[in-house]
PDB file of C-alpha atoms in Angstrom:
ATOM      1  CA  MET Y 275      -4.793   3.617   9.254  1.00  0.00           C
ATOM      2  CA  ARG Y 276      -1.677   5.605  10.074  1.00  0.00           C
ATOM      3  CA  GLY Y 277       0.971   3.699  11.979  1.00  0.00           C
ATOM      4  CA  VAL Y 278       2.520   0.255  11.793  1.00  0.00           C
ATOM      5  CA  PRO Y 279       0.583  -3.030  11.839  1.00  0.00           C
ATOM      6  CA  PRO Y 280       0.386  -4.558  15.327  1.00  0.00           C
ATOM      7  CA  VAL Y 281       1.714  -7.867  13.949  1.00  0.00           C
ATOM      8  CA  ARG Y 282       5.067  -7.496  12.205  1.00  0.00           C
ATOM      9  CA  PRO Y 283       5.612  -9.352   8.934  1.00  0.00           C
ATOM     10  CA  THR Y 284       8.117 -12.177   9.352  1.00  0.00           C
ATOM     11  CA  GLY Y 285      11.704 -10.935   9.078  1.00  0.00           C
ATOM     12  CA  THR Y 286      10.994  -7.283   9.904  1.00  0.00           C
ATOM     13  CA  ARG Y 287      11.436  -5.154  12.998  1.00  0.00           C
ATOM     14  CA  TYR Y 288      10.226  -1.779  14.262  1.00  0.00           C
ATOM     15  CA  GLU Y 289      12.576   0.873  15.591  1.00  0.00           C
ATOM     16  CA  HIS Y 290      11.579   4.151  17.261  1.00  0.00           C
ATOM     17  CA  ASP Y 291      13.305   7.460  16.621  1.00  0.00           C
ATOM     18  CA  GLY Y 292      11.534  10.255  18.474  1.00  0.00           C
ATOM     19  CA  PRO Y 293       8.033  10.582  16.975  1.00  0.00           C
ATOM     20  CA  LEU Y 294       8.835   8.195  14.122  1.00  0.00           C
ATOM     21  CA  VAL Y 295       8.764   4.425  13.705  1.00  0.00           C
ATOM     22  CA  ARG Y 296      11.079   2.771  11.180  1.00  0.00           C
ATOM     23  CA  THR Y 297      10.170  -0.544   9.589  1.00  0.00           C
ATOM     24  CA  VAL Y 298      13.377  -2.422   8.795  1.00  0.00           C
ATOM     25  CA  GLY Y 299      13.820  -5.659   6.883  1.00  0.00           C
ATOM     26  CA  GLN Y 300      11.428  -5.098   3.973  1.00  0.00           C
ATOM     27  CA  PHE Y 301      12.388  -4.611   0.323  1.00  0.00           C
ATOM     28  CA  ARG Y 302      12.932  -0.979   1.307  1.00  0.00           C
ATOM     29  CA  GLY Y 303      12.673   0.842   4.598  1.00  0.00           C
ATOM     30  CA  PHE Y 304       9.501   2.614   5.634  1.00  0.00           C
ATOM     31  CA  VAL Y 305       9.083   5.600   7.951  1.00  0.00           C
ATOM     32  CA  THR Y 306       5.793   6.065   9.789  1.00  0.00           C
ATOM     33  CA  ALA Y 307       5.167   9.554  11.136  1.00  0.00           C
ATOM     34  CA  PRO Y 308       2.301  11.152  13.067  1.00  0.00           C
ATOM     35  CA  GLN Y 309       0.210  13.847  11.393  1.00  0.00           C
ATOM     36  CA  ASP Y 310       2.485  16.391  13.059  1.00  0.00           C
ATOM     37  CA  PRO Y 311       5.872  15.221  14.403  1.00  0.00           C
ATOM     38  CA  GLY Y 312       6.056  18.329  16.567  1.00  0.00           C
ATOM     39  CA  LEU Y 313       9.417  19.455  15.208  1.00  0.00           C
ATOM     40  CA  ARG Y 314      10.259  22.437  13.033  1.00  0.00           C
ATOM     41  CA  GLY Y 315      13.246  23.890  11.225  1.00  0.00           C
ATOM     42  CA  ALA Y 316      16.652  22.454  12.006  1.00  0.00           C
ATOM     43  CA  GLU Y 317      15.252  19.836  14.400  1.00  0.00           C
ATOM     44  CA  LEU Y 318      12.993  18.437  11.676  1.00  0.00           C
ATOM     45  CA  ASP Y 319      15.857  18.496   9.173  1.00  0.00           C
ATOM     46  CA  ALA Y 320      18.000  16.495  11.588  1.00  0.00           C
ATOM     47  CA  LEU Y 321      15.228  13.926  12.083  1.00  0.00           C
ATOM     48  CA  ILE Y 322      14.847  13.512   8.301  1.00  0.00           C
ATOM     49  CA  ALA Y 323      18.603  13.233   7.807  1.00  0.00           C
ATOM     50  CA  ARG Y 324      18.859  10.511  10.479  1.00  0.00           C
ATOM     51  CA  GLN Y 325      16.373   8.339   8.587  1.00  0.00           C
ATOM     52  CA  ARG Y 326      18.230   8.830   5.315  1.00  0.00           C
ATOM     53  CA  ASP Y 327      21.609   8.145   6.890  1.00  0.00           C
ATOM     54  CA  TYR Y 328      20.344   5.090   8.769  1.00  0.00           C
ATOM     55  CA  PHE Y 329      19.202   3.376   5.578  1.00  0.00           C
ATOM     56  CA  ALA Y 330      22.190   4.679   3.631  1.00  0.00           C
ATOM     57  CA  ALA Y 331      24.398   2.753   6.057  1.00  0.00           C
ATOM     58  CA  ARG Y 332      22.354  -0.354   5.205  1.00  0.00           C
ATOM     59  CA  GLY Y 333      22.575   0.355   1.472  1.00  0.00           C
ATOM     60  CA  GLU Y 334      18.765   0.436   1.257  1.00  0.00           C
ATOM     61  CA  ALA Y 335      16.109   2.796  -0.023  1.00  0.00           C
ATOM     62  CA  VAL Y 336      13.543   4.274   2.360  1.00  0.00           C
ATOM     63  CA  GLU Y 337      10.028   5.672   1.923  1.00  0.00           C
ATOM     64  CA  TRP Y 338       8.434   8.446   3.968  1.00  0.00           C
ATOM     65  CA  LYS Y 339       4.718   8.765   3.156  1.00  0.00           C
ATOM     66  CA  VAL Y 340       3.315  12.297   3.341  1.00  0.00           C
ATOM     67  CA  ARG Y 341      -0.442  12.909   3.561  1.00  0.00           C
ATOM     68  CA  GLY Y 342      -1.987  16.051   2.140  1.00  0.00           C
ATOM     69  CA  HIS Y 343      -2.991  17.273   5.619  1.00  0.00           C
ATOM     70  CA  ASP Y 344       0.341  16.585   7.340  1.00  0.00           C
ATOM     71  CA  ALA Y 345       2.235  19.290   9.201  1.00  0.00           C
ATOM     72  CA  PRO Y 346       4.359  21.266   8.978  1.00  0.00           C
ATOM     73  CA  ALA Y 347       3.429  22.597   5.551  1.00  0.00           C
ATOM     74  CA  ASP Y 348       7.056  22.640   4.435  1.00  0.00           C
ATOM     75  CA  LEU Y 349       7.659  18.932   5.210  1.00  0.00           C
ATOM     76  CA  PRO Y 350       7.733  17.977   1.487  1.00  0.00           C
ATOM     77  CA  GLU Y 351      10.299  20.674   0.740  1.00  0.00           C
ATOM     78  CA  ARG Y 352      12.487  19.559   3.643  1.00  0.00           C
ATOM     79  CA  LEU Y 353      12.315  15.926   2.513  1.00  0.00           C
ATOM     80  CA  ALA Y 354      13.271  16.977  -1.012  1.00  0.00           C
ATOM     81  CA  ALA Y 355      16.195  19.009   0.315  1.00  0.00           C
ATOM     82  CA  ALA Y 356      17.442  15.838   2.059  1.00  0.00           C
ATOM     83  CA  GLY Y 357      17.370  13.901  -1.222  1.00  0.00           C
ATOM     84  CA  PHE Y 358      13.934  12.284  -0.996  1.00  0.00           C
ATOM     85  CA  VAL Y 359      12.156  12.182  -4.359  1.00  0.00           C
ATOM     86  CA  PRO Y 360       8.334  12.307  -4.616  1.00  0.00           C
ATOM     87  CA  GLU Y 361       6.592   9.479  -6.433  1.00  0.00           C
ATOM     88  CA  ASP Y 362       3.124   9.867  -7.950  1.00  0.00           C
ATOM     89  CA  ARG Y 363       0.561  11.461  -5.667  1.00  0.00           C
ATOM     90  CA  GLU Y 364      -2.425   9.249  -4.847  1.00  0.00           C
ATOM     91  CA  THR Y 365      -5.909  10.039  -3.563  1.00  0.00           C
ATOM     92  CA  VAL Y 366      -7.012   8.486  -0.277  1.00  0.00           C
ATOM     93  CA  LEU Y 367     -10.573   7.204  -0.731  1.00  0.00           C
ATOM     94  CA  VAL Y 368     -12.949   5.678   1.829  1.00  0.00           C
ATOM     95  CA  ALA Y 369     -16.257   3.770   1.512  1.00  0.00           C
ATOM     96  CA  ARG Y 370     -18.474   1.625   3.703  1.00  0.00           C
ATOM     97  CA  ALA Y 371     -17.779  -2.076   3.143  1.00  0.00           C
ATOM     98  CA  ALA Y 372     -21.435  -3.063   3.565  1.00  0.00           C
ATOM     99  CA  ASP Y 373     -22.557  -0.514   0.957  1.00  0.00           C
ATOM    100  CA  LEU Y 374     -20.094  -1.877  -1.587  1.00  0.00           C
ATOM    101  CA  ALA Y 375     -20.955  -5.482  -0.798  1.00  0.00           C
ATOM    102  CA  ALA Y 376     -24.654  -4.718  -1.333  1.00  0.00           C
ATOM    103  CA  GLY Y 377     -24.091  -2.516  -4.383  1.00  0.00           C
ATOM    104  CA  PRO Y 378     -24.392  -3.335  -8.080  1.00  0.00           C
ATOM    105  CA  ALA Y 379     -22.638  -6.566  -8.981  1.00  0.00           C
ATOM    106  CA  PRO Y 380     -19.667  -6.359 -11.356  1.00  0.00           C
ATOM    107  CA  ARG Y 381     -20.392  -7.275 -14.933  1.00  0.00           C
ATOM    108  CA  PRO Y 382     -19.581 -10.907 -15.792  1.00  0.00           C
ATOM    109  CA  LEU Y 383     -15.920 -11.475 -16.511  1.00  0.00           C
ATOM    110  CA  ALA Y 384     -14.786 -12.507 -19.959  1.00  0.00           C
ATOM    111  CA  ASP Y 385     -14.744 -16.209 -20.752  1.00  0.00           C
ATOM    112  CA  GLY Y 386     -11.925 -17.972 -18.985  1.00  0.00           C
ATOM    113  CA  VAL Y 387     -11.158 -15.236 -16.415  1.00  0.00           C
ATOM    114  CA  THR Y 388     -11.737 -16.290 -12.807  1.00  0.00           C
ATOM    115  CA  VAL Y 389     -11.126 -14.720  -9.401  1.00  0.00           C
ATOM    116  CA  ARG Y 390     -10.052 -16.746  -6.379  1.00  0.00           C
ATOM    117  CA  GLN Y 391      -8.384 -16.297  -2.999  1.00  0.00           C
ATOM    118  CA  THR Y 392      -4.953 -17.838  -2.526  1.00  0.00           C
ATOM    119  CA  THR Y 393      -2.117 -18.387  -0.074  1.00  0.00           C
ATOM    120  CA  ASP Y 394      -0.126 -20.610  -2.435  1.00  0.00           C
ATOM    121  CA  PRO Y 395       3.567 -19.565  -2.643  1.00  0.00           C
ATOM    122  CA  GLY Y 396       3.570 -20.210  -6.390  1.00  0.00           C
ATOM    123  CA  ASP Y 397       0.652 -17.823  -6.872  1.00  0.00           C
ATOM    124  CA  LEU Y 398       2.375 -15.198  -4.726  1.00  0.00           C
ATOM    125  CA  ARG Y 399       5.524 -15.438  -6.853  1.00  0.00           C
ATOM    126  CA  SER Y 400       3.362 -15.128  -9.967  1.00  0.00           C
ATOM    127  CA  ILE Y 401       1.888 -11.916  -8.564  1.00  0.00           C
ATOM    128  CA  GLY Y 402       5.373 -10.441  -8.232  1.00  0.00           C
ATOM    129  CA  ALA Y 403       6.237 -11.473 -11.792  1.00  0.00           C
ATOM    130  CA  MET Y 404       2.966 -10.058 -13.140  1.00  0.00           C
ATOM    131  CA  LEU Y 405       3.490  -6.715 -11.394  1.00  0.00           C
ATOM    132  CA  SER Y 406       7.043  -6.562 -12.720  1.00  0.00           C
ATOM    133  CA  THR Y 407       5.551  -6.678 -16.209  1.00  0.00           C
ATOM    134  CA  VAL Y 408       2.846  -4.112 -15.425  1.00  0.00           C
ATOM    135  CA  TRP Y 409       5.189  -1.552 -13.886  1.00  0.00           C
ATOM    136  CA  GLY Y 410       8.352  -2.233 -15.877  1.00  0.00           C
ATOM    137  CA  MET Y 411      10.486  -2.798 -12.778  1.00  0.00           C
ATOM    138  CA  ASP Y 412      11.572  -5.747 -10.670  1.00  0.00           C
ATOM    139  CA  MET Y 413       8.771  -6.410  -8.185  1.00  0.00           C
ATOM    140  CA  ARG Y 414       9.494 -10.080  -7.595  1.00  0.00           C
ATOM    141  CA  TRP Y 415      10.181  -9.209  -3.942  1.00  0.00           C
ATOM    142  CA  LEU Y 416       6.421  -8.813  -3.502  1.00  0.00           C
ATOM    143  CA  GLY Y 417       5.815 -12.568  -3.519  1.00  0.00           C
ATOM    144  CA  ALA Y 418       8.020 -13.013  -0.462  1.00  0.00           C
ATOM    145  CA  ASP Y 419       6.520  -9.905   1.146  1.00  0.00           C
ATOM    146  CA  LEU Y 420       2.966 -11.239   0.821  1.00  0.00           C
ATOM    147  CA  ALA Y 421       4.057 -14.656   2.065  1.00  0.00           C
ATOM    148  CA  ALA Y 422       5.628 -13.048   5.157  1.00  0.00           C
ATOM    149  CA  ARG Y 423       2.447 -11.124   5.903  1.00  0.00           C
ATOM    150  CA  ILE Y 424       0.317 -14.248   5.548  1.00  0.00           C
ATOM    151  CA  GLU Y 425       2.663 -16.210   7.797  1.00  0.00           C
ATOM    152  CA  ALA Y 426       2.642 -13.493  10.474  1.00  0.00           C
ATOM    153  CA  ALA Y 427      -1.113 -12.778  10.525  1.00  0.00           C
ATOM    154  CA  PRO Y 428      -3.171 -14.997   8.188  1.00  0.00           C
ATOM    155  CA  ASP Y 429      -6.448 -13.608   9.543  1.00  0.00           C
ATOM    156  CA  GLN Y 430      -5.472 -10.036   8.663  1.00  0.00           C
ATOM    157  CA  ILE Y 431      -4.762 -10.384   4.938  1.00  0.00           C
ATOM    158  CA  ALA Y 432      -6.646 -11.945   2.031  1.00  0.00           C
ATOM    159  CA  VAL Y 433      -4.911 -12.198  -1.351  1.00  0.00           C
ATOM    160  CA  LEU Y 434      -6.972 -12.612  -4.519  1.00  0.00           C
ATOM    161  CA  VAL Y 435      -5.839 -13.343  -8.053  1.00  0.00           C
ATOM    162  CA  ALA Y 436      -7.599 -13.076 -11.378  1.00  0.00           C
ATOM    163  CA  GLU Y 437      -6.311 -15.611 -13.857  1.00  0.00           C
ATOM    164  CA  SER Y 438      -6.864 -16.680 -17.426  1.00  0.00           C
ATOM    165  CA  ALA Y 439      -5.715 -20.028 -18.795  1.00  0.00           C
ATOM    166  CA  GLY Y 440      -3.628 -20.551 -15.656  1.00  0.00           C
ATOM    167  CA  GLN Y 441      -1.910 -17.139 -15.940  1.00  0.00           C
ATOM    168  CA  VAL Y 442      -2.211 -14.534 -13.178  1.00  0.00           C
ATOM    169  CA  VAL Y 443      -3.434 -11.412 -14.989  1.00  0.00           C
ATOM    170  CA  SER Y 444      -4.349  -9.254 -11.977  1.00  0.00           C
ATOM    171  CA  ALA Y 445      -4.058  -9.413  -8.203  1.00  0.00           C
ATOM    172  CA  ALA Y 446      -5.244  -7.512  -5.162  1.00  0.00           C
ATOM    173  CA  TRP Y 447      -5.317  -7.948  -1.406  1.00  0.00           C
ATOM    174  CA  LEU Y 448      -7.376  -6.888   1.605  1.00  0.00           C
ATOM    175  CA  VAL Y 449      -5.502  -5.941   4.789  1.00  0.00           C
ATOM    176  CA  HIS Y 450      -7.500  -5.582   8.011  1.00  0.00           C
ATOM    177  CA  ARG Y 451      -6.104  -3.363  10.767  1.00  0.00           C
ATOM    178  CA  PRO Y 452      -7.128  -4.943  14.106  1.00  0.00           C
ATOM    179  CA  GLY Y 453      -8.447  -2.510  16.668  1.00  0.00           C
ATOM    180  CA  THR Y 454      -9.879  -0.218  13.986  1.00  0.00           C
ATOM    181  CA  GLN Y 455     -12.983  -0.170  11.812  1.00  0.00           C
ATOM    182  CA  PHE Y 456     -10.828  -0.107   8.692  1.00  0.00           C
ATOM    183  CA  ALA Y 457      -9.309  -2.421   6.134  1.00  0.00           C
ATOM    184  CA  GLY Y 458      -7.117  -1.359   3.213  1.00  0.00           C
ATOM    185  CA  LEU Y 459      -7.485  -2.371  -0.421  1.00  0.00           C
ATOM    186  CA  TRP Y 460      -4.091  -2.819  -2.071  1.00  0.00           C
ATOM    187  CA  GLY Y 461      -2.895  -3.983  -5.463  1.00  0.00           C
ATOM    188  CA  GLY Y 462      -5.391  -4.148  -8.296  1.00  0.00           C
ATOM    189  CA  SER Y 463      -2.874  -3.843 -11.137  1.00  0.00           C
ATOM    190  CA  THR Y 464      -3.810  -5.708 -14.330  1.00  0.00           C
ATOM    191  CA  LEU Y 465      -1.841  -6.771 -17.383  1.00  0.00           C
ATOM    192  CA  ALA Y 466      -2.449  -4.293 -20.211  1.00  0.00           C
ATOM    193  CA  GLU Y 467      -4.142  -6.802 -22.533  1.00  0.00           C
ATOM    194  CA  PHE Y 468      -6.723  -7.655 -19.848  1.00  0.00           C
ATOM    195  CA  ARG Y 469      -7.750  -4.125 -18.859  1.00  0.00           C
ATOM    196  CA  GLY Y 470     -11.217  -2.791 -19.523  1.00  0.00           C
ATOM    197  CA  ARG Y 471     -12.846  -6.155 -18.840  1.00  0.00           C
ATOM    198  CA  GLY Y 472     -14.238  -5.499 -15.376  1.00  0.00           C
ATOM    199  CA  ILE Y 473     -11.476  -7.309 -13.490  1.00  0.00           C
ATOM    200  CA  TYR Y 474     -10.637  -4.336 -11.258  1.00  0.00           C
ATOM    201  CA  HIS Y 475     -14.300  -3.917 -10.211  1.00  0.00           C
ATOM    202  CA  ALA Y 476     -14.597  -7.668  -9.596  1.00  0.00           C
ATOM    203  CA  LEU Y 477     -11.586  -7.617  -7.264  1.00  0.00           C
ATOM    204  CA  VAL Y 478     -12.955  -4.600  -5.366  1.00  0.00           C
ATOM    205  CA  ALA Y 479     -16.350  -6.295  -4.955  1.00  0.00           C
ATOM    206  CA  ALA Y 480     -14.811  -9.585  -3.809  1.00  0.00           C
ATOM    207  CA  ARG Y 481     -12.711  -7.859  -1.164  1.00  0.00           C
ATOM    208  CA  ALA Y 482     -15.644  -5.723  -0.032  1.00  0.00           C
ATOM    209  CA  GLY Y 483     -17.637  -8.911   0.492  1.00  0.00           C
ATOM    210  CA  LEU Y 484     -14.836 -10.441   2.555  1.00  0.00           C
ATOM    211  CA  ALA Y 485     -14.512  -7.265   4.607  1.00  0.00           C
ATOM    212  CA  ALA Y 486     -18.250  -7.095   5.294  1.00  0.00           C
ATOM    213  CA  GLU Y 487     -18.248 -10.736   6.386  1.00  0.00           C
ATOM    214  CA  ARG Y 488     -15.474  -9.921   8.865  1.00  0.00           C
ATOM    215  CA  GLY Y 489     -17.366  -6.984  10.335  1.00  0.00           C
ATOM    216  CA  VAL Y 490     -15.148  -4.298   8.807  1.00  0.00           C
ATOM    217  CA  THR Y 491     -16.964  -0.954   8.577  1.00  0.00           C
ATOM    218  CA  TYR Y 492     -14.760   1.057   6.210  1.00  0.00           C
ATOM    219  CA  LEU Y 493     -12.492   0.353   3.253  1.00  0.00           C
ATOM    220  CA  GLN Y 494      -9.594   2.659   2.435  1.00  0.00           C
ATOM    221  CA  VAL Y 495      -7.618   2.905  -0.811  1.00  0.00           C
ATOM    222  CA  ASP Y 496      -4.552   4.921  -1.829  1.00  0.00           C
ATOM    223  CA  ALA Y 497      -5.742   5.297  -5.424  1.00  0.00           C
ATOM    224  CA  SER Y 498      -3.835   6.170  -8.557  1.00  0.00           C
ATOM    225  CA  ASP Y 499      -5.309   8.565 -11.097  1.00  0.00           C
ATOM    226  CA  ASP Y 500      -6.371   5.527 -13.134  1.00  0.00           C
ATOM    227  CA  SER Y 501      -8.182   3.824 -10.253  1.00  0.00           C
ATOM    228  CA  ALA Y 502      -9.735   6.834  -8.501  1.00  0.00           C
ATOM    229  CA  PRO Y 503     -12.508   7.486 -11.078  1.00  0.00           C
ATOM    230  CA  ILE Y 504     -13.607   3.836 -10.939  1.00  0.00           C
ATOM    231  CA  LEU Y 505     -13.696   3.872  -7.156  1.00  0.00           C
ATOM    232  CA  ARG Y 506     -15.631   7.142  -7.045  1.00  0.00           C
ATOM    233  CA  ARG Y 507     -18.289   5.608  -9.289  1.00  0.00           C
ATOM    234  CA  LEU Y 508     -18.529   2.701  -6.855  1.00  0.00           C
ATOM    235  CA  GLY Y 509     -19.207   5.053  -3.941  1.00  0.00           C
ATOM    236  CA  PHE Y 510     -15.776   5.906  -2.512  1.00  0.00           C
ATOM    237  CA  ARG Y 511     -15.158   9.447  -1.261  1.00  0.00           C
ATOM    238  CA  ALA Y 512     -11.876  11.325  -1.269  1.00  0.00           C
ATOM    239  CA  ILE Y 513     -10.584  12.502   2.125  1.00  0.00           C
ATOM    240  CA  THR Y 514      -6.942  13.487   1.491  1.00  0.00           C
ATOM    241  CA  THR Y 515      -3.921  12.674  -0.667  1.00  0.00           C
ATOM    242  CA  THR Y 516      -0.746  10.723  -0.058  1.00  0.00           C
ATOM    243  CA  THR Y 517       2.649  11.043  -1.715  1.00  0.00           C
ATOM    244  CA  PRO Y 518       5.552   8.631  -1.122  1.00  0.00           C
ATOM    245  CA  TYR Y 519       8.881  10.438  -0.747  1.00  0.00           C
ATOM    246  CA  VAL Y 520      11.670   7.961  -1.451  1.00  0.00           C
ATOM    247  CA  TRP Y 521      15.396   8.212  -0.874  1.00  0.00           C
ATOM    248  CA  THR Y 522      17.473   5.752  -2.912  1.00  0.00           C
ATOM    249  CA  PRO Y 523      21.176   4.997  -2.404  1.00  0.00           C
ATOM    250  CA  PRO Y 524      23.431   6.251  -5.213  1.00  0.00           C
ATOM    251  CA  SER Y 525      24.169   3.572  -7.837  1.00  0.00           C
TER     252      SER Y 525
END
């Protein structure tokens, strides 16, 4: 699952810098690196600084995702020295799609809560607004981001919403990586007043069913500490960790 999608979301471009690929044109830049970039010491510092300075010139933030098994071992320290700040570490979990699809069904959702797939721009904007409430930050950009992904490769992404009385209360999406046996599960955040009602499990099960129908073998999740225990109970296994290191332009 490492690397950039073969189909670029509308409005973005890929740029190569040595062993790295930069994704430009999203809400913030993204750096994709191999497990080992092959550089050490001052050469690695210069590569890191070039990414920071490139996005600084654009006035944009940039994320460099570090896996727990990446090399060299001092990569996190070198990113931090260049001004990149670590966000919360997540656990990378993997399960077989068919096993999940055939596993125990989620408990029935509370009265009035339904799950459905959508490509509607209004729903996508509602997802961004909902996540802004959940995380206490402006995530309205996500509606446009999802719309761009759907426009670029509609067969590679499936967006689901859970709603109550016409309000989007949770959302999640399945992203298939062509040429691999994998698809990623993303999203899954739920408004606080609707947590503990089985919505997260229902969204996992619905996406697992879609993945199995499409012939996907494995599902992968970058799971928060809140989500990881639920996913482990459903049969996911931990294989590594991932930590986003983010540089943000000064105010």
